[in-house]
Amino acid sequence: MNTVIPPPAPPSIPVVGRTERFPVRRVFCIGRNYADHAKEMGASVDTANPMFFTKPADALVTDGADVPYPSATNDLHHEVELVVALGCGGTDLTVEQAARIVWGYGIGLDLTRRDLQAQAKAKGAPWDVAKAFDHSAPVSAIVPATDYIPDATTPIALTVNGERRQSATLADMVLDVPHILSALSRLFELKAGDIVYTGTPAGVAALHRGDRFVATLGDVVTLEGRVS
């Protein structure tokens, strides 16, 4: 296909143990999926109506690259999250069907310009600028589900400059992965290449230039990075 300008390179994520990469189509996120985090944000959990939002695929930060401190904020927050990569998709999926579309798992950060989010919330306005900015989605390599499937006892954690900031197990999620994907498929047609950030536990806090972070999914997947 001829294009009037050079097309951008498609976003992709490395895969543990492989030279091939996982191509990314869309990035979905769920909010308020840990009750303690919803509480610390002064919000409530509505299991009947999960809150979803999106980030652009080119917001991903991969391969351990530095995360540039974003413009227009003085309050950048970290949110560590289990990340799910989809190998196929569908619409109106049952929970059982949704469980079968996962290709692999990773760990990531949903970075948030918290001051801009608070301003938008106060006005009852959308808060895309708080979530969907450049470099707002650092993510680890993806481990294939054929090699590893986390369970309810699997811990996720984040340390910043060696200090533990966030820690939970996947049992603390309000909706587990199959229920998240089933609910999401009622709003969007899910497809291969989609990735889903599945919510963050309590303990979100500020990141500053020069901070180094380490996010872990059990003892299998690690994301290390630096805010520049």
Coordinates of C-alpha atoms in Angstrom, one line a residue:
M1 CA 0.0 0.0 0.0
N2 CA 1.3 3.4 -0.9
T3 CA 0.9 6.1 1.7
V4 CA 1.3 9.9 1.6
I5 CA 3.6 9.9 4.6
P6 CA 5.8 7.0 6.0
P7 CA 3.6 4.8 8.2
P8 CA 4.7 4.5 11.9
A9 CA 6.2 1.3 13.1
P10 CA 3.5 -0.9 14.7
P11 CA 3.9 -1.1 18.5
S12 CA 5.1 -4.5 19.9
I13 CA 6.2 -6.1 23.1
P14 CA 9.0 -8.6 23.6
V15 CA 8.1 -12.2 24.4
V16 CA 10.0 -14.1 27.1
G17 CA 12.2 -16.8 25.6
R18 CA 11.5 -15.9 21.9
T19 CA 12.9 -13.6 19.2
E20 CA 9.4 -12.9 17.9
R21 CA 7.5 -10.0 19.4
F22 CA 3.8 -9.6 20.4
P23 CA 2.1 -7.0 18.1
V24 CA -0.2 -4.6 19.9
R25 CA -3.5 -3.5 18.5
R26 CA -5.3 -1.7 21.3
V27 CA -4.6 -1.0 25.0
F28 CA -7.6 -1.4 27.4
C29 CA -7.6 -0.6 31.1
I30 CA -10.0 -1.2 34.0
G31 CA -10.3 1.2 36.9
R32 CA -11.2 0.6 40.5
N33 CA -10.6 -3.2 40.3
Y34 CA -9.0 -3.4 43.8
A35 CA -11.3 -2.3 46.6
D36 CA -8.5 -0.8 48.7
H37 CA -7.3 1.4 45.8
A38 CA -10.8 2.6 45.1
K39 CA -11.1 3.5 48.8
E40 CA -7.8 5.4 48.8
M41 CA -9.1 7.4 45.8
G42 CA -12.4 8.2 47.5
A43 CA -14.4 6.0 45.1
S44 CA -16.6 2.9 45.3
V45 CA -16.6 -0.3 43.4
D46 CA -19.4 -1.1 41.0
T47 CA -19.0 -4.7 39.9
A48 CA -22.1 -4.6 37.7
N49 CA -20.7 -1.7 35.7
P50 CA -16.9 -1.9 35.5
M51 CA -15.1 1.3 34.5
F52 CA -12.9 0.9 31.4
F53 CA -10.7 3.4 29.6
T54 CA -8.1 3.1 26.9
K55 CA -4.5 4.3 26.1
P56 CA -3.0 4.6 22.6
A57 CA -0.9 1.6 21.7
D58 CA 2.1 3.9 21.1
A59 CA 2.0 5.0 24.8
L60 CA 3.7 1.7 25.6
V61 CA 7.3 1.8 26.9
T62 CA 9.0 -1.5 26.3
D63 CA 12.5 -3.2 26.5
G64 CA 13.4 -1.4 29.7
A65 CA 13.6 2.0 28.1
D66 CA 13.5 5.2 30.3
V67 CA 10.2 6.8 30.9
P68 CA 10.3 10.5 30.2
Y69 CA 8.6 12.6 32.9
P70 CA 5.5 13.9 31.1
S71 CA 4.6 17.6 30.5
A72 CA 1.8 19.5 32.1
T73 CA 1.9 17.8 35.5
N74 CA 3.6 18.0 38.9
D75 CA 2.0 14.9 40.2
L76 CA 2.9 11.7 38.2
H77 CA 1.6 8.6 39.9
H78 CA 2.5 4.9 39.5
E79 CA -0.1 2.1 39.3
V80 CA 1.3 -1.4 39.1
E81 CA -0.9 -3.8 37.2
L82 CA -1.2 -7.4 35.8
V83 CA -1.2 -7.1 32.0
V84 CA -3.0 -9.6 29.8
A85 CA -2.2 -10.1 26.1
L86 CA -4.9 -11.6 23.9
G87 CA -4.3 -14.2 21.2
C88 CA -7.9 -14.0 19.8
G89 CA -11.1 -12.2 20.7
G90 CA -14.8 -11.9 20.2
T91 CA -17.9 -10.1 21.4
D92 CA -20.3 -10.9 24.2
L93 CA -18.0 -13.6 25.5
T94 CA -19.0 -15.8 28.4
V95 CA -16.6 -16.0 31.3
E96 CA -15.6 -19.5 30.1
Q97 CA -15.0 -18.3 26.6
A98 CA -13.1 -15.2 27.8
A99 CA -10.7 -17.4 29.8
R100 CA -9.6 -19.0 26.6
I101 CA -8.5 -15.9 24.6
V102 CA -5.5 -15.1 26.7
W103 CA -2.2 -15.5 25.0
G104 CA 0.2 -14.4 27.7
Y105 CA 0.8 -12.3 30.8
G106 CA 3.0 -9.4 31.9
I107 CA 3.4 -6.7 34.5
G108 CA 3.0 -3.0 33.7
L109 CA 2.5 0.5 35.1
D110 CA -0.6 2.6 34.3
L111 CA 1.0 6.0 34.8
T112 CA -1.4 8.8 35.7
R113 CA -1.1 12.6 35.7
R114 CA -3.0 12.7 39.0
D115 CA -3.4 16.5 39.2
L116 CA -5.0 16.6 35.7
Q117 CA -7.2 13.7 36.6
A118 CA -8.4 15.5 39.8
Q119 CA -9.1 18.7 37.8
A120 CA -11.1 16.8 35.2
K121 CA -13.1 14.9 37.9
A122 CA -14.0 18.2 39.6
K123 CA -15.4 19.5 36.4
G124 CA -17.2 16.2 35.5
A125 CA -15.0 16.2 32.3
P126 CA -13.3 13.2 30.6
W127 CA -9.8 12.5 31.9
D128 CA -8.1 11.2 28.8
V129 CA -5.2 13.7 29.3
A130 CA -4.6 12.1 32.7
K131 CA -4.2 8.6 31.4
A132 CA -3.6 8.5 27.7
F133 CA -0.5 10.6 27.4
D134 CA 2.8 9.7 25.7
H135 CA 4.9 7.0 27.5
S136 CA 2.1 6.3 30.0
A137 CA 2.2 2.5 29.8
P138 CA 5.5 0.9 30.6
V139 CA 5.2 -2.9 30.2
S140 CA 7.4 -6.0 30.7
A141 CA 8.0 -8.7 28.3
I142 CA 5.0 -11.1 27.8
V143 CA 5.3 -14.6 29.1
P144 CA 3.2 -17.0 27.0
A145 CA 0.3 -18.7 28.8
T146 CA 1.7 -22.0 27.5
D147 CA 4.6 -21.4 29.9
Y148 CA 3.0 -19.7 32.8
I149 CA -0.5 -18.9 34.2
P150 CA -0.7 -16.8 37.3
D151 CA -3.4 -17.8 39.8
A152 CA -5.2 -16.1 42.7
T153 CA -2.2 -16.5 45.0
T154 CA 0.2 -14.8 42.6
P155 CA 1.6 -11.6 44.1
I156 CA 2.2 -8.3 42.2
A157 CA 4.4 -5.7 43.7
L158 CA 6.2 -2.4 43.0
T159 CA 9.3 -0.9 44.6
V160 CA 10.6 2.6 43.9
N161 CA 14.2 3.3 44.7
G162 CA 14.2 0.1 46.8
E163 CA 11.2 1.0 48.8
R164 CA 8.1 -1.2 48.6
R165 CA 5.2 1.0 47.4
Q166 CA 2.4 -1.5 46.3
S167 CA 1.8 -5.1 47.0
A168 CA -1.2 -7.5 46.6
T169 CA -2.1 -10.9 45.3
L170 CA -4.4 -11.4 42.3
A171 CA -7.1 -12.7 44.7
D172 CA -7.5 -9.0 45.7
M173 CA -8.9 -8.1 42.3
V174 CA -12.6 -7.4 42.4
L175 CA -13.1 -9.0 38.9
D176 CA -10.7 -11.7 37.8
V177 CA -9.3 -11.9 34.3
P178 CA -12.1 -13.9 32.7
H179 CA -14.7 -11.6 34.2
I180 CA -12.8 -8.5 33.1
L181 CA -12.6 -9.8 29.5
S182 CA -16.2 -11.0 29.4
A183 CA -17.4 -7.5 30.5
L184 CA -15.1 -5.7 28.1
S185 CA -16.3 -7.9 25.2
R186 CA -19.8 -6.5 25.7
L187 CA -18.5 -3.0 25.0
F188 CA -15.8 -3.7 22.3
E189 CA -15.0 -6.4 19.9
L190 CA -11.8 -7.9 21.3
K191 CA -9.2 -9.0 18.8
A192 CA -5.8 -10.7 18.8
G193 CA -3.1 -8.1 19.7
D194 CA -5.2 -6.4 22.3
I195 CA -3.7 -6.0 25.8
V196 CA -5.6 -5.3 29.0
Y197 CA -4.3 -3.6 32.2
T198 CA -6.3 -5.2 35.0
G199 CA -6.3 -2.6 37.8
T200 CA -4.0 -1.6 40.6
P201 CA -3.8 -2.3 44.3
A202 CA -3.6 0.4 47.0
G203 CA -0.4 2.4 47.5
V204 CA -0.3 4.6 44.5
A205 CA 2.1 7.5 44.9
A206 CA 4.3 10.0 43.1
L207 CA 7.2 9.3 40.8
H208 CA 10.0 11.9 40.2
R209 CA 12.8 12.3 37.7
G210 CA 15.6 9.9 38.5
D211 CA 13.3 7.4 40.3
R212 CA 14.0 3.7 39.5
F213 CA 11.2 1.3 39.7
V214 CA 10.9 -2.5 39.8
A215 CA 7.5 -4.2 39.2
T216 CA 7.1 -7.9 39.6
L217 CA 4.5 -10.6 38.8
G218 CA 5.3 -13.5 41.1
D219 CA 8.9 -14.5 40.6
V220 CA 8.5 -15.0 36.8
V221 CA 8.0 -11.5 35.2
T222 CA 9.9 -8.3 36.1
L223 CA 9.7 -4.8 34.7
E224 CA 12.6 -2.4 35.6
G225 CA 12.8 1.2 34.6
R226 CA 13.8 4.7 35.3
V227 CA 12.0 8.0 35.1
S228 CA 14.0 10.5 33.1

